[in-house]
Coordinates of C-alpha atoms in Angstrom, one line a residue:
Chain A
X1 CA 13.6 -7.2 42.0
X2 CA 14.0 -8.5 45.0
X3 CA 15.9 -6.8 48.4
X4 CA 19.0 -9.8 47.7
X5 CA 22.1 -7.1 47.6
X6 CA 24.0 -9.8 45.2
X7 CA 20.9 -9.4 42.6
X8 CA 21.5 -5.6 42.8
X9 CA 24.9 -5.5 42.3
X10 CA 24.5 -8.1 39.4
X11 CA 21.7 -6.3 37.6
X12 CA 23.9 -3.0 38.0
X13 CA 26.8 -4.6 35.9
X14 CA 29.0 -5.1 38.6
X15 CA 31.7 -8.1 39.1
X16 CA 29.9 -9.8 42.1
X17 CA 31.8 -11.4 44.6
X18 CA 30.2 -14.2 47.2
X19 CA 31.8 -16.3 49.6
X20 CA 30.8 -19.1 51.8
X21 CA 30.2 -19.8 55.6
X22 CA 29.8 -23.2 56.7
X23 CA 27.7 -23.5 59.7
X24 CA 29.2 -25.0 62.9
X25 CA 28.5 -28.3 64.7
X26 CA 27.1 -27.1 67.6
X27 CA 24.8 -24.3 68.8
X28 CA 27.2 -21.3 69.6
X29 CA 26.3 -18.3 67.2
X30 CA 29.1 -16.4 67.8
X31 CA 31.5 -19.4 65.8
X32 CA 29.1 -18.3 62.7
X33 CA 29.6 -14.7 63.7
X34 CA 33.4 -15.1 63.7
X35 CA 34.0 -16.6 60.8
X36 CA 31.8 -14.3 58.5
X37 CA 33.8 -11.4 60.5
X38 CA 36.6 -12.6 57.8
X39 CA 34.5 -12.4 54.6
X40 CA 32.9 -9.0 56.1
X41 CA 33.1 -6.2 53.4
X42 CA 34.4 -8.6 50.8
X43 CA 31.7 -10.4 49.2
X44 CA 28.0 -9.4 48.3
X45 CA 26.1 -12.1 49.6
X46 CA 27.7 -15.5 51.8
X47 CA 26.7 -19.2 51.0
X48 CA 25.4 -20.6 54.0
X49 CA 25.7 -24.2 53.8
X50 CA 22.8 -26.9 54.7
X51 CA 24.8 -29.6 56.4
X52 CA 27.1 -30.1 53.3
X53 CA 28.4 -33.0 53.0
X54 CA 25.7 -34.6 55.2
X55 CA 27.3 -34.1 58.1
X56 CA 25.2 -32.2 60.8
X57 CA 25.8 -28.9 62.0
X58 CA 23.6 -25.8 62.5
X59 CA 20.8 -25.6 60.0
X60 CA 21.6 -23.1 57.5
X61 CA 18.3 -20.7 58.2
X62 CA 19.8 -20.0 61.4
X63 CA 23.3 -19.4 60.2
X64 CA 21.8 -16.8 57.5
X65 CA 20.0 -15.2 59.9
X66 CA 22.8 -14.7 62.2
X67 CA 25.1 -13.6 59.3
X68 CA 21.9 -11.2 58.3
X69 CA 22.1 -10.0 61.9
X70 CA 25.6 -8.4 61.2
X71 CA 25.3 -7.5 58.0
X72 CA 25.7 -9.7 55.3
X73 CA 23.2 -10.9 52.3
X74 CA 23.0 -14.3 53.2
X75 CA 22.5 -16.9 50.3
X76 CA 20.7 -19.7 52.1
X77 CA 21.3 -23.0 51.1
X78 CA 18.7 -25.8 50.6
X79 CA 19.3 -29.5 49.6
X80 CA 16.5 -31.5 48.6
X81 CA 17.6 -34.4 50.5
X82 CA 16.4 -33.7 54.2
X83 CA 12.6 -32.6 53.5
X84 CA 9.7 -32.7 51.6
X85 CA 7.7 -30.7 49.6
X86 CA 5.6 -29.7 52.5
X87 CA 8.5 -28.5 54.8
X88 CA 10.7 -27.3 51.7
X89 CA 7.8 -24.5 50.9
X90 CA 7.5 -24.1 54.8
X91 CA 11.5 -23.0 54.9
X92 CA 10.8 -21.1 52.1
X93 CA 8.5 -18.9 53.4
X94 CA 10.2 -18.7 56.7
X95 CA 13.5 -17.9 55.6
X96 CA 12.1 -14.9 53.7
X97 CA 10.4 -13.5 56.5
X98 CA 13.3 -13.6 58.4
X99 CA 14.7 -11.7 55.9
X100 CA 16.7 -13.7 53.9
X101 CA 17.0 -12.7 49.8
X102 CA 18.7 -15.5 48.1
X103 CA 18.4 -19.4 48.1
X104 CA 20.2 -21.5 46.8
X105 CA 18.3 -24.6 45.3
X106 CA 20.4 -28.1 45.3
X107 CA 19.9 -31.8 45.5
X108 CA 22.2 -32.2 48.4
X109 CA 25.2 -34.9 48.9
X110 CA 23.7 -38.3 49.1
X111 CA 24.0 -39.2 53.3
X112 CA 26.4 -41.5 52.2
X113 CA 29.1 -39.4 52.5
X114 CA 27.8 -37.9 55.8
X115 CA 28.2 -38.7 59.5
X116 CA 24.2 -40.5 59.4
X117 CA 24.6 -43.0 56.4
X118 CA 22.1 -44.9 58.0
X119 CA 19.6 -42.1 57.8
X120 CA 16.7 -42.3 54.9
X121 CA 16.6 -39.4 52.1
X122 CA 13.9 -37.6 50.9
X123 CA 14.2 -36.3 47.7
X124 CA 10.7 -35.9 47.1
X125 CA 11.7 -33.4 44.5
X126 CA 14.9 -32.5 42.9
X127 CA 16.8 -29.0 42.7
X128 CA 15.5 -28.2 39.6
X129 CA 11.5 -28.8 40.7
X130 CA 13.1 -26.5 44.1
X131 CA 14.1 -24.1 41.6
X132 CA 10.1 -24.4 39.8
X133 CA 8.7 -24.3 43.3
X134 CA 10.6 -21.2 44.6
X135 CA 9.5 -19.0 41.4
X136 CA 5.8 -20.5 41.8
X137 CA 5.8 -19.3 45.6
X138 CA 6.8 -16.1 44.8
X139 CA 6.0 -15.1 40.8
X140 CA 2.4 -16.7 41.3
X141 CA 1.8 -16.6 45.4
X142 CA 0.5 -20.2 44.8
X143 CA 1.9 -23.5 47.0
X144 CA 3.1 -26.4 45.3
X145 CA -0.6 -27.8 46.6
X146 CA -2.5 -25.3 44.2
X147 CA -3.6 -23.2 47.3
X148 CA -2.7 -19.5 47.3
X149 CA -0.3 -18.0 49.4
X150 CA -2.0 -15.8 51.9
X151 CA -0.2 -12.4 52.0
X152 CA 3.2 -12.0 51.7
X153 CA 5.1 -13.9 49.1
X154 CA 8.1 -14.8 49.4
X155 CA 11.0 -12.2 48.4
X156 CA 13.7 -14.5 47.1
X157 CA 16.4 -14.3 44.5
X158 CA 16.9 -17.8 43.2
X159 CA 20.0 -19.7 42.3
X160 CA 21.4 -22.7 41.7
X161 CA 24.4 -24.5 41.5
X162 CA 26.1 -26.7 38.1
X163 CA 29.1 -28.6 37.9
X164 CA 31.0 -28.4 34.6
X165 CA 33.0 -31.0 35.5
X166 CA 31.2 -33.8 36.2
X167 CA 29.6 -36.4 33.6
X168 CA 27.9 -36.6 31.1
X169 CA 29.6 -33.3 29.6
X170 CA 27.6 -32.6 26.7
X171 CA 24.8 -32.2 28.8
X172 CA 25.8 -29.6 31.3
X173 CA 25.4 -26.7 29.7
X174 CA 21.9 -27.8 28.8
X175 CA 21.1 -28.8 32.4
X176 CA 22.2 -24.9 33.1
X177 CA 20.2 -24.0 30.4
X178 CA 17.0 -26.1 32.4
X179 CA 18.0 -24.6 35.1
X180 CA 17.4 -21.3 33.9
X181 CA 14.3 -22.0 32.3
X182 CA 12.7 -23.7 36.0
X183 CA 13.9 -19.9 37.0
X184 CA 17.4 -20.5 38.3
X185 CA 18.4 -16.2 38.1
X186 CA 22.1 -16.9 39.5
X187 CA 24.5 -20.3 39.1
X188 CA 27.4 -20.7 41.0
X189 CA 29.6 -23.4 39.7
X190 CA 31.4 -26.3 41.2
X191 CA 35.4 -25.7 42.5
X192 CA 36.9 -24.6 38.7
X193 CA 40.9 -26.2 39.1
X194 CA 40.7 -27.2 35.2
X195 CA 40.1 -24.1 33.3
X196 CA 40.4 -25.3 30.1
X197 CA 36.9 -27.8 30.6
X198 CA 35.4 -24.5 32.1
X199 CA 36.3 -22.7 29.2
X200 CA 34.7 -24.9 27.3
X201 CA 31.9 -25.6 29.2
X202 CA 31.1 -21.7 28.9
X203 CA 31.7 -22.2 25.5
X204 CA 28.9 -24.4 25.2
X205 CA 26.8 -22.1 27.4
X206 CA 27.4 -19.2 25.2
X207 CA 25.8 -20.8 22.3
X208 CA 23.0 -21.9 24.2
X209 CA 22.4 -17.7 25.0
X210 CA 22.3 -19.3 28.3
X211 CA 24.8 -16.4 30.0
X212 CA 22.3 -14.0 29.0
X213 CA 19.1 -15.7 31.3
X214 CA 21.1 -16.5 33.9
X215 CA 24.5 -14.6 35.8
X216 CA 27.2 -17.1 36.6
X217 CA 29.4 -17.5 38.9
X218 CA 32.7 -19.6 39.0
X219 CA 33.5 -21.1 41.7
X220 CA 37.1 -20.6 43.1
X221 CA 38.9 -22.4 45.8
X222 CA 42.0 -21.8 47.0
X223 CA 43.6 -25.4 47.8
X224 CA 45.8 -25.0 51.4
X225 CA 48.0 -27.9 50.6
X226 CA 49.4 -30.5 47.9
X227 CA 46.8 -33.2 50.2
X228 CA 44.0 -31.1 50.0
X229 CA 44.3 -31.1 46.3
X230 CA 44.9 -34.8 45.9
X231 CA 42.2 -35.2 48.0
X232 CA 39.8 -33.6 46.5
X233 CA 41.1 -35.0 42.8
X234 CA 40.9 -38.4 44.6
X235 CA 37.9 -38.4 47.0
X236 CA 35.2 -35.7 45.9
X237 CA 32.6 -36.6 43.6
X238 CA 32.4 -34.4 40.5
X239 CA 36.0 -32.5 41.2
X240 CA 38.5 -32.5 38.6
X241 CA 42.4 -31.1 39.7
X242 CA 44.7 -31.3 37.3
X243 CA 47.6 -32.8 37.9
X244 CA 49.6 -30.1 36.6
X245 CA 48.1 -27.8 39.7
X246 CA 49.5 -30.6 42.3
X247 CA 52.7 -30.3 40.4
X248 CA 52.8 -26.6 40.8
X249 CA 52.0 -26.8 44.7
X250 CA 54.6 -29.7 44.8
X251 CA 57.1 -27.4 43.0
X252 CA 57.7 -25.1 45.8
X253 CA 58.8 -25.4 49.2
X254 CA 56.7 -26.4 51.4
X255 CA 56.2 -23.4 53.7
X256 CA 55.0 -22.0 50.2
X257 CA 52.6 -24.3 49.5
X258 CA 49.8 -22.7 51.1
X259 CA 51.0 -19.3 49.4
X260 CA 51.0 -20.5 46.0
X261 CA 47.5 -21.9 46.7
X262 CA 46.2 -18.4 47.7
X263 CA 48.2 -17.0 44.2
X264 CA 46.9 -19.8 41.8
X265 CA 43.2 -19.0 43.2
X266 CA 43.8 -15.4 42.6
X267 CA 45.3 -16.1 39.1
X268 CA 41.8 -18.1 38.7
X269 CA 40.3 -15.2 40.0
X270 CA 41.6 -12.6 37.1
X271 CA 41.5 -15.8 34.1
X272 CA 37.5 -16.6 34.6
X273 CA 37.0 -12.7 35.1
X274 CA 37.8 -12.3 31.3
X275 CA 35.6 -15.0 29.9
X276 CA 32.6 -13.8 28.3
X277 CA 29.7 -14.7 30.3
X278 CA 30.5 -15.2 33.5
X279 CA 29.4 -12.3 35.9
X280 CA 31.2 -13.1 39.4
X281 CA 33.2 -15.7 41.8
X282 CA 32.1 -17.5 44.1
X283 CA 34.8 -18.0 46.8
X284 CA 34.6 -21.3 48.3
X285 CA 37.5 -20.8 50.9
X286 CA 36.9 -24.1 53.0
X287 CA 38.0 -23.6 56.5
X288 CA 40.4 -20.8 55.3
X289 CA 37.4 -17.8 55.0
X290 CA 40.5 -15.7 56.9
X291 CA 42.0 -15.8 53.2
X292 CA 39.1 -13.9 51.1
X293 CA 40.2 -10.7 52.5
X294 CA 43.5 -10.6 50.5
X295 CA 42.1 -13.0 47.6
X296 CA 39.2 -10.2 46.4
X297 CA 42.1 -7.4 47.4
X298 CA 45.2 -9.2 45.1
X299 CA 42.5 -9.6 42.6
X300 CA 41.1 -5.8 42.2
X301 CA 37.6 -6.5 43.8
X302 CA 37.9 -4.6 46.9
X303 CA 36.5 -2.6 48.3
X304 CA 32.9 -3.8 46.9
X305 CA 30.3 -1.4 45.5
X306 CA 27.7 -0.2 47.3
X307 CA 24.1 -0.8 45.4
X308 CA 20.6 0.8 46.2
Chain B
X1 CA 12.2 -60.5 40.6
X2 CA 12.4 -60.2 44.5
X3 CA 16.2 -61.0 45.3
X4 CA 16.8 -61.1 48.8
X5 CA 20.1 -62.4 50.6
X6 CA 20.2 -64.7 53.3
X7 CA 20.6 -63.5 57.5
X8 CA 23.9 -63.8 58.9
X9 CA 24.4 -67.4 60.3
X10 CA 25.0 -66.2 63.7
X11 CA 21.4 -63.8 64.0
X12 CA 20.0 -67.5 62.7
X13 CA 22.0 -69.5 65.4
X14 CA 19.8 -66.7 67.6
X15 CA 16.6 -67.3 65.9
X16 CA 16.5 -71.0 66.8
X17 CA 18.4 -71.0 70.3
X18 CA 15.5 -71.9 72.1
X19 CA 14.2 -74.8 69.7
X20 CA 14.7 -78.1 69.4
X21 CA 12.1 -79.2 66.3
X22 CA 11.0 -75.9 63.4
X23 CA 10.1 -75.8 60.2
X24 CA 12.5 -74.5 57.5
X25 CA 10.8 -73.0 54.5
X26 CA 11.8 -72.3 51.2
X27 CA 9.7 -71.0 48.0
X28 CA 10.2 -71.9 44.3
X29 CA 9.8 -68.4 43.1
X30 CA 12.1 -65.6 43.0
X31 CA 14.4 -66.9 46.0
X32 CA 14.8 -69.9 44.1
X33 CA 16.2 -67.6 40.9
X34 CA 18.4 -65.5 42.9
X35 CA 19.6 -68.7 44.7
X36 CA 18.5 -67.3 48.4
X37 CA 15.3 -69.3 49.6
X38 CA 15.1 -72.4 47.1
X39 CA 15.3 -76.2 47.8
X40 CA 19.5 -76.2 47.4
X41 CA 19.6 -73.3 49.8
X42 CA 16.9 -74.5 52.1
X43 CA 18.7 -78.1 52.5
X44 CA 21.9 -76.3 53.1
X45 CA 21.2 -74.0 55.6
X46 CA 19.5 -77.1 57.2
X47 CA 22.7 -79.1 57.6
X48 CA 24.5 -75.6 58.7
X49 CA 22.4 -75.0 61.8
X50 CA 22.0 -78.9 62.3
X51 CA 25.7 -79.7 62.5
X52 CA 26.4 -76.6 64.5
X53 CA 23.6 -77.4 67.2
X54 CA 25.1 -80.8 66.9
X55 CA 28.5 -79.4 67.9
X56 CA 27.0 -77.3 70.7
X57 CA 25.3 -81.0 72.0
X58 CA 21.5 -79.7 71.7
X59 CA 20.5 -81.2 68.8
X60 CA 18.0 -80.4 66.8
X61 CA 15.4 -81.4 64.2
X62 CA 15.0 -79.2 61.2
X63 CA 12.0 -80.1 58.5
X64 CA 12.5 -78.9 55.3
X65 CA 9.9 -77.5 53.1
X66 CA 9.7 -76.0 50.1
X67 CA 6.1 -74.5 48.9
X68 CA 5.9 -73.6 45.0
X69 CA 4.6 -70.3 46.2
X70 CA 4.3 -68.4 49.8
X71 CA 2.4 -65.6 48.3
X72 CA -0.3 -67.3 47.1
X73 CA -3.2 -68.8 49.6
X74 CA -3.8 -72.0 48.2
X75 CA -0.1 -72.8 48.5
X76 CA 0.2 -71.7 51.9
X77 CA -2.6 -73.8 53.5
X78 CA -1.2 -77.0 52.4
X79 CA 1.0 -76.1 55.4
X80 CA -1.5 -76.8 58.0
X81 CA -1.4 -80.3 58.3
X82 CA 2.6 -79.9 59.1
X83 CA 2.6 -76.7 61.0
X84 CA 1.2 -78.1 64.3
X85 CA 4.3 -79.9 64.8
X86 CA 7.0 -77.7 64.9
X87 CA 7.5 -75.3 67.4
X88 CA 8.8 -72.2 64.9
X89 CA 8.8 -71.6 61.3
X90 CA 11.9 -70.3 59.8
X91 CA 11.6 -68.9 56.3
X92 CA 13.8 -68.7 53.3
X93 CA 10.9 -66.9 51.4
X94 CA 10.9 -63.2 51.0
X95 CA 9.0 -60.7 52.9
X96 CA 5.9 -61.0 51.3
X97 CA 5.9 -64.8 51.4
X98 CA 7.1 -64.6 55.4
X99 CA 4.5 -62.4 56.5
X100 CA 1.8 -64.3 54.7
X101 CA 2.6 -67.7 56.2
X102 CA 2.2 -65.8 59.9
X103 CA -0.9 -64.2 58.7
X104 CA -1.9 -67.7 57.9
X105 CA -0.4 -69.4 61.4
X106 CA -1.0 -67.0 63.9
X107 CA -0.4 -69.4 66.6
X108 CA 3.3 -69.7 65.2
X109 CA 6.2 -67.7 65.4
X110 CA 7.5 -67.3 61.7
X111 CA 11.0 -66.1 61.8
X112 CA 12.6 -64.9 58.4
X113 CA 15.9 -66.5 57.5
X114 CA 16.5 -63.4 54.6
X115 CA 16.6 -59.8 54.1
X116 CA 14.8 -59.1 51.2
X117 CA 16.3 -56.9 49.4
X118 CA 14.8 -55.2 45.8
X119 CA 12.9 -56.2 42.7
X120 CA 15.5 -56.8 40.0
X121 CA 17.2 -58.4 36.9
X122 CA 19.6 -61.1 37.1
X123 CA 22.3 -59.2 35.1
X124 CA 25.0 -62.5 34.8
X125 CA 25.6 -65.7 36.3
X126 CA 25.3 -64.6 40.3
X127 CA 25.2 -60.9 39.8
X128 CA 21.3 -59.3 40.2
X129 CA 20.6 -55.5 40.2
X130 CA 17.7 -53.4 41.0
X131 CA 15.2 -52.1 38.6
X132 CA 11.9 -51.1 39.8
X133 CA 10.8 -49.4 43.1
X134 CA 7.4 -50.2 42.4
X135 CA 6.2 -46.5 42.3
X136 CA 2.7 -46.7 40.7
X137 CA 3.5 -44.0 38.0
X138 CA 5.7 -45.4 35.9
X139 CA 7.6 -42.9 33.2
X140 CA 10.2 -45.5 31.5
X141 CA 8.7 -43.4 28.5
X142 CA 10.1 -40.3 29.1
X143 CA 13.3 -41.9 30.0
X144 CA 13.4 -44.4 27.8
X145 CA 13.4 -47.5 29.5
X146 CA 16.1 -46.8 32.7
X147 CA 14.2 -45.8 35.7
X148 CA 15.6 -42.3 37.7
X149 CA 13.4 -43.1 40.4
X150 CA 15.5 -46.4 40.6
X151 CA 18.7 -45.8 39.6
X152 CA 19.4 -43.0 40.4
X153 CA 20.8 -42.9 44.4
X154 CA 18.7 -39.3 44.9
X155 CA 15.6 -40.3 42.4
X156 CA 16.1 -37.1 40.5
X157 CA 13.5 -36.7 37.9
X158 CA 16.1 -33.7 36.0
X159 CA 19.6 -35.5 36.6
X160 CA 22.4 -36.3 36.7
X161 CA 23.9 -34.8 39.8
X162 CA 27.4 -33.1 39.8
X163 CA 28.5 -36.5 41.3
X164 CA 28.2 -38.1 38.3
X165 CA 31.4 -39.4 37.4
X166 CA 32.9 -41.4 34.4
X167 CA 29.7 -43.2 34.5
X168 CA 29.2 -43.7 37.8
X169 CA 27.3 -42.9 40.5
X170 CA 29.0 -41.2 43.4
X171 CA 27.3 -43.1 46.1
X172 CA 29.2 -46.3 44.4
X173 CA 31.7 -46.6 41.7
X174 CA 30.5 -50.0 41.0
X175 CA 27.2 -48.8 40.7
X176 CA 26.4 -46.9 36.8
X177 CA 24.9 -43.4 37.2
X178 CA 21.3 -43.9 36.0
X179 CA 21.0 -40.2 34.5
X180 CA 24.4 -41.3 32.8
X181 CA 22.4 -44.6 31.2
X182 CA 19.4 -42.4 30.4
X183 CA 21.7 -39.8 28.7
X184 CA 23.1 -42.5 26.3
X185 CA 20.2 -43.8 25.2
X186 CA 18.4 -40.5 24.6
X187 CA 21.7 -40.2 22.3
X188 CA 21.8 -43.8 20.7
X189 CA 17.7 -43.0 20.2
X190 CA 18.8 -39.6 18.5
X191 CA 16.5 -37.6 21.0
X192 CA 18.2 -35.7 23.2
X193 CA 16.2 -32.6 22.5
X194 CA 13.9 -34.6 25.0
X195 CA 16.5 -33.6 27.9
X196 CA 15.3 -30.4 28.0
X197 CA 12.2 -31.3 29.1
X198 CA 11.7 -30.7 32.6
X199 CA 9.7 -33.5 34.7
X200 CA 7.3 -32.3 36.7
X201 CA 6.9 -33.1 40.7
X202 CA 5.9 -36.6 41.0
X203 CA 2.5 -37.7 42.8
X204 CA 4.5 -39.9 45.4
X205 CA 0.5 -41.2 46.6
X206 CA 0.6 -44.0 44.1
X207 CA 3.8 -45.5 46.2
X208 CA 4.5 -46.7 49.4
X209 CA 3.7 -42.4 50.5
X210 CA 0.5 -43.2 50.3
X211 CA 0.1 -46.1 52.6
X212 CA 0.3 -49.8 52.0
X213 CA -1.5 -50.6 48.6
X214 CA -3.8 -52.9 47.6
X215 CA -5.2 -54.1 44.1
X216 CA -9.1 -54.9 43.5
X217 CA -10.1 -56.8 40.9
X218 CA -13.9 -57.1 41.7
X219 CA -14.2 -59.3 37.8
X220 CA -11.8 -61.7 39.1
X221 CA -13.5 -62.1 42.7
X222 CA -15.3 -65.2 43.5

């Protein structure tokens, strides 16, 4: 086992809660520092994002290790998009010995989307040969190269990230299932709004006996306002909002809107807890992290248990 | 195929400002089948810049040229006796074909009149698409015939990403998510037990990684 306090507290049976901290556009630490401040004894490890949405900000090794600094089990966050094999393994062995216990293995948003579309990609692997490469730096101390790693390997609990809701369908609970098998130990799933497709989806994963190689987490995110949520049904890849959710935001007034958000996330919250298989949330509170606080309270997952 | 799209007329109107007599070239190869660099094109970007410079009152004198090949040597020397008398060589060819000709005439400025753009299919009438990156390891057998390394925007050899969507590749909605396409036909084949396979890293030193390439066929040397 690894020194990640999320893998503790999901190998000792407990709910676990994450949350998420994007890093800022600029070089002051004490933004990062503020903004976990909010998630601070609420969560058991906090997603530090690597310039999501391809925009630039702080890389997210620093971010974790500032978050670290004060406290938190960072979840470090790699794409596959901005380097190579030789400076993926590189981070890898860096962010461990700077401490950091959990990394998060992804492809990355295509720079399209980002404030560099110009720039050139990488992807000289993919999130699942991230996921392969991790467990082979650490499980056989070996570099992607076939040299060994000299001394300390890196101490990392590995995850990974599916979206139920994106296409093909009948294929992501297999690609979980891959996932899994390249040594993915923790998912954490794309924003759930439709909860009937993730019921299903978890359906799907239950019959695999993929729940039981991998804990899951479902992804929760509180929408602030009836444009957020069209936005996101409208403009992000891979995000499905129903439109009976809009109409529920749209059917209260609208210095309620942001309320009702909070209380159909926490209603998320206590729905995905019951489904059999999935072993936390993952709070993905974008630029609202003040929120988590009463989200994991109205929900009954505070104050969180302390692991050794 | 190599389709390529021809310059904007104005970055042309730049290429020639200073001329008053070049050499347009076109090739009757792939530019000719994605309608980019053939004779029809070559003859009518030649009227274009003609009739503009004619506008502008500083005329000038555009030969027109098409060679059945620019990538081939034998094709390319049957320039010289022409070359000496232009003062620039403009070229509807594609990148291989433009850089050949200024390997060939060094003491010429070739100038290209395209932006090549990717190897590819004509899918209809005026519509071509990419196929092949030319990567030296070629696995259409585990895929199936539909290249990830192609089509997909991120080259992911265990796809699709979450930003596949009805079909369609986040990066474009126009554009069909290649994991999507191989999905299907591991379905339509009846094997998609092969999804769950996971490709391994690729050895990127067969492509472009590892440094311009070259092919030696010692048999076939004279």
């Amino acid at each position: 086992m690894s020194a990640s306090n999320l893998e503790k507290i999901l190998k000792s049976g407990n709910f676990a809660v994450t949350g998420e901290c994007g890093p800022p556009r600029g070089s002051d630490a004490e933004v990062v520092r503020k903004k976990g401040a909010h998630l601070k004894g609420c969560v058991d490890g906090v997603n530090v994002t690597d310039n999501q949405t391809s925009v630039v900000r702080m890389s997210s090794m620093s971010a974790s290790l500032i978050l670290k600094e004060i406290g938190f089990d960072p979840i470090m966050q790699m794409v596959c998009r901005d380097r190579n094999r030789i400076a993926i393994q590189s981070d890898i062995l860096g962010a461990s010995a700077l401490g950091i216990n959990n990394l998060l293995c992804l492809s990355g948003d295509h720079q399209k989307f980002g404030d560099h579309p110009t720039a050139k990609n990488v992807y000289d692997i993919d999130s699942m040969q991230l996921i392969q490469t991790v467990k082979r730096l650490r499980d056989d101390g070996k570099f992607l190269g076939g040299e060994e790693v000299k001394g300390t390997r890196p101490d990392l609990f590995i995850g990974c990230a599916e979206n139920p809701f994106a296409d093909p369908f009948e294929i992501r609970a297999m690609r979980l299932a891959k996932k899994a098998a390249a040594g993915a130990q923790f998912v954490q799933t794309q924003c759930i709004f439709n909860v009937p497709k993730f019921e299903k989806w978890m359906e799907m994963v239950r019959d695999l006996g993929v729940h039981e190689k991998i804990y899951i987490l479902a992804g929760i995110t509180p929408c602030k306002s009836i444009g957020m949520a069209r936005y996101m049904k409208a403009s992000v890849p891979g995000m499905d909002v129903p439109d009976e959710l809009i109409d529920r935001l749209k059917g209260v007034p609208k210095e309620k809107v942001a309320e009702e958000g909070i209380k159909i996330a926490i209603e998320m919250i206590q729905h995905v807890r019951q489904i059999k298989g999935v072993a936390g949330v993952h709070i993905m509170a974008i630029e609202w992290e003040e929120k988590v606080p009463e989200m994991v309270k109205a929900a009954g997952l505070y104050p969180r248990p302390q692991v050794n | 195929m190599i389709v390529a799209n021809r310059k904007p007329f104005e970055e042309l109107l730049e290429f020639i400002k200073p001329y008053s007599k070049i050499l347009l070239l076109g090739c009757n190869e792939c530019v000719t089948v994605c309608a980019t660099g053939g004779a029809k094109e070559v003859a009518i970007l030649a009227s274009e810049l003609k009739m503009h410079r004619e506008k502008e009152g500083r005329p000038i004198e555009i030969m027109e040229h098409v060679l059945e090949r620019n990538c081939d040597p034998e094709y390319v020397e049957s320039l010289k006796p022409m070359v000496g008398d232009y003062e620039m060589v403009m070229s509807m060819a594609c990148g291989c074909g433009i850089q050949f000709v200024a390997e060939h005439y060094r003491e010429k400025l070739v100038l290209p009149a395209v932006n090549t753009t990717f190897d590819g299919v004509t899918e209809e009438h005026g519509v071509w698409s990419e196929r092949c990156l030319g990567c030296g390891n070629c696995i259409l057998d585990k895929t199936l015939g539909i290249c990830p390394v192609t089509r997909c925007a991120k080259s992911l050899f265990n796809g699709p990403c979450g930003g596949s969507q009805g079909g369609k590749c986040e990066v474009d909605k126009d554009t069909p998510c290649g994991w999507q396409l191989i999905v299907d036909r591991l379905k339509e084949m009846n094997m998609l037990d092969k999804y769950m396979e996971i490709q391994p890293l690729k050895d990127w030193s067969t492509s472009r990684d590892g440094g311009p390439r070259r092919r030696v066929r010692e048999d076939l040397k004279i």
